Tab-separated table of C-alpha atoms in Angstrom:
chain	number	residue	atom	x	y	z
U	28	MET	CA	43.267	58.047	-53.678
U	29	GLY	CA	39.737	60.718	-53.651
U	30	GLY	CA	37.453	57.425	-53.831
U	31	ASP	CA	34.726	57.121	-51.087
U	32	SER	CA	36.480	53.951	-49.247
U	33	ARG	CA	33.668	53.848	-46.167
U	34	PRO	CA	32.881	50.439	-45.504
U	35	VAL	CA	29.250	49.739	-46.540
U	36	THR	CA	27.637	48.216	-43.357
U	37	THR	CA	23.691	48.384	-41.643
U	38	ALA	CA	23.979	50.074	-38.164
U	39	PRO	CA	21.711	47.933	-35.735
U	40	ALA	CA	19.846	50.740	-34.747
U	41	SER	CA	18.200	50.871	-38.412
U	42	ARG	CA	17.071	47.158	-38.121
U	43	ARG	CA	12.956	46.793	-37.769
U	44	PRO	CA	11.800	45.355	-34.430
U	45	ARG	CA	11.015	41.819	-34.283
U	46	ARG	CA	8.591	42.443	-32.268
U	47	PRO	CA	6.343	45.413	-30.878
U	48	ASP	CA	7.487	46.759	-27.665
U	49	TRP	CA	4.585	46.234	-25.791
U	50	ALA	CA	4.920	42.312	-26.806
U	51	GLY	CA	6.957	41.663	-24.403
U	52	ARG	CA	8.362	37.376	-23.136
U	53	ASN	CA	5.802	36.933	-21.044
U	54	TYR	CA	2.870	38.095	-24.016
U	55	SER	CA	4.590	36.219	-26.252
U	56	LEU	CA	4.557	33.173	-24.233
U	57	LEU	CA	0.634	33.719	-23.313
U	58	THR	CA	-0.431	34.358	-26.864
U	59	ALA	CA	2.007	30.816	-27.125
U	60	ALA	CA	0.180	28.844	-24.838
U	61	ALA	CA	-3.083	30.713	-26.255
U	62	VAL	CA	-2.286	29.510	-29.700
U	63	ALA	CA	-1.906	25.531	-28.503
U	64	THR	CA	-4.731	25.464	-26.455
U	65	GLY	CA	-6.775	26.716	-29.642
U	66	LEU	CA	-6.075	24.417	-31.835
U	67	GLY	CA	-6.256	21.281	-29.790
U	68	GLY	CA	-9.120	22.595	-27.665
U	69	ASN	CA	-11.667	23.377	-30.500
U	70	GLY	CA	-11.217	20.126	-32.483
U	71	ALA	CA	-11.755	18.517	-29.315
U	72	LEU	CA	-15.043	19.379	-28.409
U	73	ILE	CA	-16.243	18.273	-31.969
U	74	ALA	CA	-14.012	14.868	-30.597
U	75	SER	CA	-16.288	14.781	-27.840
U	76	ALA	CA	-19.435	14.887	-29.494
U	77	PHE	CA	-18.614	12.532	-32.026
U	78	ALA	CA	-16.949	10.165	-29.160
U	79	VAL	CA	-20.636	9.911	-27.844
U	80	LEU	CA	-22.553	9.910	-30.543
U	81	GLU	CA	-19.973	6.890	-31.477
U	82	ALA	CA	-20.091	4.781	-28.562
U	83	GLY	CA	-24.144	4.400	-29.012
U	84	GLY	CA	-25.106	7.778	-27.621
U	85	ASP	CA	-27.404	10.002	-28.781
U	86	GLY	CA	-28.970	14.106	-28.165
U	87	GLY	CA	-29.509	13.400	-24.799
U	88	ASP	CA	-25.997	12.202	-24.653
U	89	VAL	CA	-24.251	14.134	-26.023
U	90	GLY	CA	-26.245	17.230	-23.850
U	91	LEU	CA	-25.477	15.323	-20.688
U	92	VAL	CA	-21.448	15.178	-21.309
U	93	ALA	CA	-21.674	19.251	-23.020
U	94	ALA	CA	-23.232	20.152	-19.553
U	95	SER	CA	-21.210	18.297	-17.958
U	96	ARG	CA	-18.286	20.879	-18.794
U	97	THR	CA	-20.682	24.185	-17.935
U	98	LEU	CA	-21.849	23.453	-14.472
U	99	PRO	CA	-18.449	23.082	-12.716
U	100	LEU	CA	-17.514	26.028	-14.422
U	101	VAL	CA	-20.159	28.142	-13.461
U	102	LEU	CA	-20.019	26.739	-9.782
U	103	PHE	CA	-16.295	27.173	-9.530
U	104	LEU	CA	-15.842	30.493	-11.735
U	105	LEU	CA	-16.011	32.977	-8.689
U	106	ILE	CA	-13.914	30.448	-6.737
U	107	GLY	CA	-11.090	30.147	-9.184
U	108	GLY	CA	-10.920	33.887	-9.339
U	109	ALA	CA	-10.922	34.093	-5.627
U	110	MET	CA	-7.912	31.777	-5.877
U	111	ALA	CA	-6.148	33.364	-8.679
U	112	ASP	CA	-6.039	36.469	-6.117
U	113	ARG	CA	-4.406	34.870	-3.530
U	114	VAL	CA	-1.795	32.082	-5.581
U	115	PRO	CA	0.674	33.362	-8.044
U	116	ARG	CA	-1.485	33.112	-11.341
U	117	HIS	CA	0.873	31.342	-13.440
U	118	HIS	CA	0.706	28.178	-11.058
U	119	VAL	CA	-3.029	28.249	-10.989
U	120	MET	CA	-2.596	28.264	-15.363
U	121	VAL	CA	0.054	25.563	-15.271
U	122	ALA	CA	-2.081	23.443	-12.294
U	123	ALA	CA	-5.259	23.848	-14.526
U	124	ASN	CA	-3.819	22.983	-17.607
U	125	ALA	CA	-2.160	19.636	-16.348
U	126	LEU	CA	-5.791	19.003	-15.082
U	127	SER	CA	-6.955	18.884	-18.302
U	128	CYS	CA	-4.384	17.565	-20.245
U	129	VAL	CA	-4.380	14.252	-17.495
U	130	SER	CA	-8.369	14.494	-18.082
U	131	GLN	CA	-8.150	14.581	-22.012
U	132	ALA	CA	-5.995	12.113	-22.019
U	133	VAL	CA	-7.619	9.592	-19.645
U	134	PHE	CA	-10.785	9.933	-22.352
U	135	ALA	CA	-8.509	9.672	-25.376
U	136	VAL	CA	-7.162	6.261	-24.239
U	137	LEU	CA	-10.548	5.095	-23.606
U	138	VAL	CA	-11.969	6.012	-26.777
U	139	LEU	CA	-9.583	4.241	-28.406
U	140	THR	CA	-9.626	0.964	-26.420
U	141	GLY	CA	-12.704	0.861	-26.573
U	142	GLU	CA	-16.774	2.289	-26.128
U	143	PRO	CA	-16.294	4.691	-22.847
U	144	ARG	CA	-19.189	4.596	-20.520
U	145	LEU	CA	-21.402	7.878	-20.216
U	146	TRP	CA	-20.582	8.615	-16.659
U	147	GLN	CA	-16.963	8.167	-17.542
U	148	MET	CA	-16.869	10.947	-20.500
U	149	MET	CA	-19.212	13.082	-17.916
U	150	LEU	CA	-16.591	13.025	-15.339
U	151	LEU	CA	-13.643	13.530	-16.933
U	152	THR	CA	-15.629	16.668	-18.813
U	153	ALA	CA	-16.603	17.860	-15.584
U	154	LEU	CA	-12.946	17.859	-14.558
U	155	GLY	CA	-12.324	19.795	-17.768
U	156	GLY	CA	-14.624	22.576	-17.249
U	157	THR	CA	-13.381	22.733	-13.525
U	158	GLY	CA	-9.951	23.312	-14.528
U	159	GLN	CA	-11.342	26.305	-16.963
U	160	ALA	CA	-13.326	27.867	-14.546
U	161	PHE	CA	-9.849	28.321	-12.135
U	162	PHE	CA	-8.082	29.051	-15.368
U	163	GLY	CA	-9.723	31.941	-16.812
U	164	PRO	CA	-9.294	34.352	-13.796
U	165	ALA	CA	-6.026	33.700	-13.509
U	166	ALA	CA	-5.374	34.148	-17.333
U	167	GLU	CA	-7.334	36.972	-17.849
U	168	GLY	CA	-5.239	38.487	-14.978
U	169	MET	CA	-2.137	37.761	-15.963
U	170	LEU	CA	-2.594	39.112	-19.513
U	171	MET	CA	-3.724	42.367	-18.158
U	172	SER	CA	-0.497	42.472	-15.768
U	173	THR	CA	1.722	41.957	-19.104
U	174	VAL	CA	0.370	45.069	-21.228
U	175	SER	CA	-0.530	48.898	-20.041
U	176	GLY	CA	-1.114	51.982	-21.118
U	177	GLU	CA	-2.330	53.320	-24.248
U	178	GLN	CA	-1.383	50.168	-26.209
U	179	ALA	CA	-3.068	47.623	-24.696
U	180	GLY	CA	-5.910	47.810	-26.884
U	181	ARG	CA	-4.360	46.508	-29.304
U	182	ALA	CA	-2.445	44.355	-27.454
U	183	PHE	CA	-5.278	42.637	-26.355
U	184	ALA	CA	-6.748	42.210	-29.558
U	185	VAL	CA	-3.722	41.183	-31.128
U	186	PHE	CA	-3.990	38.265	-28.876
U	187	ARG	CA	-7.877	37.510	-29.572
U	188	MET	CA	-7.001	37.613	-33.077
U	189	ALA	CA	-3.666	34.867	-32.581
U	190	MET	CA	-6.069	32.957	-30.807
U	191	GLN	CA	-9.324	32.658	-32.344
U	192	GLY	CA	-7.091	32.134	-35.184
U	193	ALA	CA	-6.016	28.990	-33.531
U	194	SER	CA	-9.383	28.290	-33.118
U	195	LEU	CA	-10.497	28.724	-36.587
U	196	GLY	CA	-7.674	26.362	-37.680
U	197	GLY	CA	-8.531	23.858	-35.070
U	198	ALA	CA	-12.164	23.525	-35.433
U	199	ALA	CA	-11.912	22.746	-39.470
U	200	LEU	CA	-8.752	20.855	-38.981
U	201	GLY	CA	-10.251	18.650	-36.034
U	202	GLY	CA	-13.135	17.941	-37.468
U	203	ALA	CA	-11.349	16.616	-40.317
U	204	LEU	CA	-9.006	14.501	-38.446
U	205	VAL	CA	-12.067	13.186	-36.685
U	206	ALA	CA	-13.631	11.914	-40.039
U	207	ALA	CA	-10.281	10.856	-40.976
U	208	VAL	CA	-8.887	8.791	-37.765
U	209	GLY	CA	-11.550	8.957	-35.161
U	210	PRO	CA	-11.918	11.336	-32.097
U	211	GLY	CA	-9.739	9.654	-30.050
U	212	TRP	CA	-6.789	10.994	-31.768
U	213	VAL	CA	-7.991	14.348	-31.537
U	214	LEU	CA	-8.822	14.271	-27.687
U	215	ALA	CA	-4.947	12.734	-27.507
U	216	VAL	CA	-3.619	15.921	-29.642
U	217	ASP	CA	-5.494	18.282	-27.344
U	218	ALA	CA	-3.830	16.973	-24.394
U	219	ALA	CA	-0.829	17.020	-26.070
U	220	ALA	CA	-1.568	20.430	-26.106
U	221	PHE	CA	-2.510	21.055	-23.316
U	222	ALA	CA	1.057	19.866	-21.960
U	223	VAL	CA	2.373	22.172	-24.144
U	224	ALA	CA	0.709	25.045	-23.291
U	225	GLY	CA	1.647	24.379	-19.440
U	226	GLY	CA	5.251	24.076	-20.134
U	227	LEU	CA	5.075	27.022	-21.510
U	228	ARG	CA	3.132	28.955	-18.360
U	229	SER	CA	6.067	27.532	-16.600
U	230	PHE	CA	8.425	30.088	-17.637
U	231	LEU	CA	6.260	33.186	-17.004
U	232	ASP	CA	8.188	35.999	-15.123
U	233	VAL	CA	5.890	36.984	-12.580
U	234	SER	CA	8.444	39.108	-10.591
U	235	HIS	CA	6.957	42.300	-11.226
U	236	ILE	CA	3.743	41.338	-10.224
U	237	PRO	CA	3.166	42.640	-6.498
U	238	ALA	CA	2.242	40.886	-3.379
U	239	ARG	CA	-1.127	40.916	-2.486
U	240	ALA	CA	-2.161	42.160	0.902
U	241	PRO	CA	-3.327	39.380	3.692
U	242	GLY	CA	-7.003	39.570	3.208
U	243	GLY	CA	-9.961	38.431	4.821
U	244	GLY	CA	-10.341	35.002	4.165
U	245	LEU	CA	-11.398	33.254	0.728
U	246	PRO	CA	-15.155	33.812	1.952
U	247	ALA	CA	-14.670	37.630	2.521
U	248	ASP	CA	-13.070	37.840	-0.851
U	249	LEU	CA	-15.982	36.172	-2.682
U	250	ARG	CA	-18.541	38.427	-0.406
U	251	ASP	CA	-16.705	41.630	-1.355
U	252	GLY	CA	-16.168	40.377	-5.218
U	253	TRP	CA	-20.542	40.028	-5.083
U	254	ARG	CA	-20.750	42.908	-3.650
U	255	GLU	CA	-18.773	45.209	-6.267
U	256	PHE	CA	-20.920	42.728	-9.479
U	257	ILE	CA	-23.931	43.640	-8.290
U	258	GLY	CA	-23.171	47.138	-7.545
U	259	ARG	CA	-22.469	47.728	-10.902
U	260	PRO	CA	-25.708	47.231	-13.676
U	261	TRP	CA	-23.689	47.310	-16.332
U	262	LEU	CA	-21.631	44.524	-15.733
U	263	TRP	CA	-24.032	42.180	-14.840
U	264	SER	CA	-26.658	43.640	-17.195
U	265	ILE	CA	-23.898	42.295	-19.556
U	266	VAL	CA	-23.074	39.325	-18.191
U	267	VAL	CA	-26.896	38.318	-17.890
U	268	ALA	CA	-27.943	38.821	-21.553
U	269	PHE	CA	-24.709	36.810	-22.487
U	270	SER	CA	-25.811	34.155	-20.183
U	271	VAL	CA	-28.641	33.544	-22.050
U	272	ALA	CA	-27.469	33.981	-25.642
U	273	ASN	CA	-24.705	31.646	-24.105
U	274	ALA	CA	-27.103	29.027	-22.687
U	275	VAL	CA	-29.467	28.971	-25.822
U	276	VAL	CA	-27.039	28.916	-28.406
U	277	GLY	CA	-24.600	27.172	-27.117
U	278	ALA	CA	-26.740	24.341	-25.817
U	279	ALA	CA	-27.709	24.101	-29.589
U	280	ASP	CA	-24.172	24.099	-31.153
U	281	ALA	CA	-22.964	21.500	-28.384
U	282	VAL	CA	-26.320	19.450	-29.134
U	283	TYR	CA	-27.819	19.391	-32.395
U	284	GLY	CA	-25.221	20.600	-34.822
U	285	PRO	CA	-23.072	17.481	-34.382
U	286	LEU	CA	-26.295	15.147	-35.104
U	287	VAL	CA	-27.339	17.514	-37.859
U	288	ALA	CA	-23.856	17.224	-39.389
U	289	ARG	CA	-23.674	13.447	-38.809
U	290	ASP	CA	-27.241	12.574	-40.108
U	291	SER	CA	-27.315	15.954	-43.121
U	292	LEU	CA	-24.170	17.301	-43.610
U	293	GLY	CA	-21.643	14.183	-43.676
U	294	GLY	CA	-20.001	13.673	-40.446
U	295	ALA	CA	-17.401	15.961	-38.507
U	296	GLY	CA	-15.793	17.467	-41.251
U	297	PRO	CA	-18.679	20.071	-42.565
U	298	TRP	CA	-19.251	20.858	-38.524
U	299	GLY	CA	-15.565	21.541	-38.564
U	300	LEU	CA	-15.931	24.285	-41.280
U	301	ALA	CA	-18.793	25.801	-40.005
U	302	LEU	CA	-17.303	26.221	-36.406
U	303	ALA	CA	-14.371	27.481	-38.474
U	304	ALA	CA	-16.872	29.921	-40.080
U	305	PHE	CA	-17.669	31.178	-36.910
U	306	GLY	CA	-13.828	31.683	-35.422
U	307	ALA	CA	-13.231	33.746	-38.829
U	308	GLY	CA	-15.648	36.071	-37.979
U	309	THR	CA	-14.180	36.230	-34.737
U	310	VAL	CA	-11.016	37.079	-36.066
U	311	ALA	CA	-12.263	39.556	-38.596
U	312	GLY	CA	-13.873	41.596	-35.441
U	313	ALA	CA	-10.311	41.135	-33.722
U	314	LEU	CA	-8.931	42.611	-36.668
U	315	LEU	CA	-11.194	45.283	-36.953
U	316	MET	CA	-10.565	46.262	-33.310
U	317	THR	CA	-6.951	46.952	-33.721
U	318	ARG	CA	-7.791	49.789	-36.230
U	319	TRP	CA	-11.034	50.778	-34.843
U	320	LYS	CA	-11.891	52.223	-31.175
U	321	PRO	CA	-15.297	53.456	-30.826
U	322	ARG	CA	-16.234	56.118	-28.039
U	323	ARG	CA	-18.497	53.416	-26.347
U	324	LEU	CA	-17.476	50.096	-26.645
U	325	LEU	CA	-19.757	48.244	-24.795
U	326	LEU	CA	-22.591	49.540	-26.586
U	327	ALA	CA	-20.847	48.487	-29.801
U	328	GLY	CA	-20.074	44.882	-28.735
U	329	MET	CA	-23.570	44.538	-27.659
U	330	LEU	CA	-25.038	45.340	-30.751
U	331	GLY	CA	-22.825	43.272	-32.511
U	332	ILE	CA	-23.712	40.629	-30.558
U	333	PHE	CA	-27.191	40.778	-31.769
U	334	PRO	CA	-27.380	38.838	-35.096
U	335	TRP	CA	-25.599	35.809	-33.041
U	336	PRO	CA	-28.836	33.808	-31.783
U	337	SER	CA	-30.621	34.482	-35.034
U	338	ARG	CA	-31.017	31.105	-36.734
U	339	PRO	CA	-32.443	31.035	-40.296
U	340	PRO	CA	-36.193	29.976	-40.638
U	341	HIS	CA	-36.043	26.910	-42.592
U	342	SER	CA	-32.468	25.833	-39.822
U	343	PRO	CA	-31.964	22.335	-39.641
U	344	TYR	CA	-31.596	22.897	-36.185
U	345	ARG	CA	-35.833	23.067	-35.664
U	346	SER	CA	-36.370	20.427	-38.378
U	347	ARG	CA	-35.516	17.116	-36.414
U	348	SER	CA	-38.233	14.520	-36.884
U	349	ALA	CA	-37.396	12.860	-39.626
U	350	SER	CA	-33.395	12.291	-38.735
U	351	SER	CA	-34.259	11.571	-34.709
U	352	THR	CA	-35.339	8.113	-36.146
U	353	ARG	CA	-31.935	7.625	-37.123
U	354	SER	CA	-30.226	8.705	-34.194
U	355	CYS	CA	-31.305	6.086	-32.614
U	356	SER	CA	-28.688	3.372	-34.105
U	357	SER	CA	-28.209	-0.466	-33.365
U	358	ARG	CA	-25.579	0.638	-30.410
U	359	ALA	CA	-27.966	2.979	-28.702
U	360	PRO	CA	-28.739	1.558	-25.452
U	361	ARG	CA	-32.744	0.128	-26.191
U	362	SER	CA	-34.167	2.609	-23.459
U	363	ARG	CA	-33.313	5.452	-25.595
U	364	CYS	CA	-35.071	4.321	-28.670
U	365	SER	CA	-38.296	2.592	-26.847
U	366	GLY	CA	-40.169	5.879	-26.940
C-alpha cells in the first residue's frame, strides 16, 4: 500500500545523442564517402606504381604515370573551382567520382588481362587527375556549407581525422593486397570505392544552398578569382611553399619510394606500411586540432610542416646506384637499359 508503484522508465530526453548536433545528414554522408575513397585511393596509389613496374617499366615510367595525374590536376583546378560555383556542387562531385570509377575500372581490367602499355596507364591516370581537379573545389565548398559557427573547426578536424584514418588503413591494406593478389585487384577495389562514394554523395541535400547570382561568365569568374588570389600575399605565399614541398617530396615518394621498396624492402607491403605511418601522423595532428586552437593557426601549420621534406643523410632515396641496375629487368624495354 505504501510502496512506490511508479513504473521504471527511461525518458527519451535522457538518452545521449548518437552524434554531435553539427554532424548532420550531409556531414555524415560526406564523411562516409571520404572514408570509402580514402580506403580505396591510397591502395591504388601503391597499385598503380607496382603495375608499371610489373609491366616492365622503370623509375622513369613510374614518374610519367605519376606526372600524368598531377599535370591535369594543376591545369584544371582553377576551372574546377569556377565550375563548382556555377553548377550544383553535388553534381560535380558525383560526375568526378564517376569519371574516376570508370578510369580505375579500365585500368584494373588492363592489368588483370595482360600487360598494359605505358600510354594507356598515363591516359587513365590523367583522367583520374582531371576528375580530382573538378572534385576538390566542389567538395571543399560542400563541406563548408554543412557546418558553421563555433563548431566548424572541430567538425573539419573530425572530418580530416576520419579521412586520414581511412588513408592509413587503405595504404597498409593496399600494400598487403598488392603483395598478395597483385595490383589489378587493388585498382578494382578503388573503382568500387568511387562507385560507393558517388552513390552516397548523390543523396546530399543542397536545398539550403542559395542559387548563385548570374555573373559575367566563366572567363570573368577566373579573372576575378585570380585577382582575389594574387591580392592576398599570405595566401599565395603558402600555396607556393606547399607547391614546392609537394613537387619535391611528392616526386620522391611517387617514384623512388616504390623502387626502394621493391629492391630493398621486400615489395609493396613495406611501402604500404611506410605510407600508413605518414597517415598516422596526420591523424594525430587532426586529433590535436580538435583540442588545440592556436591564435595564429596558419603560422602554427607552416612551422609544423618544416620537418616534412627532411630526409636522413643516408636515406635510400639518395643511394640508387646499386639498385638502379636491377630495375632494368628482362621485361623492361630494351631502350630503357641500353644507357
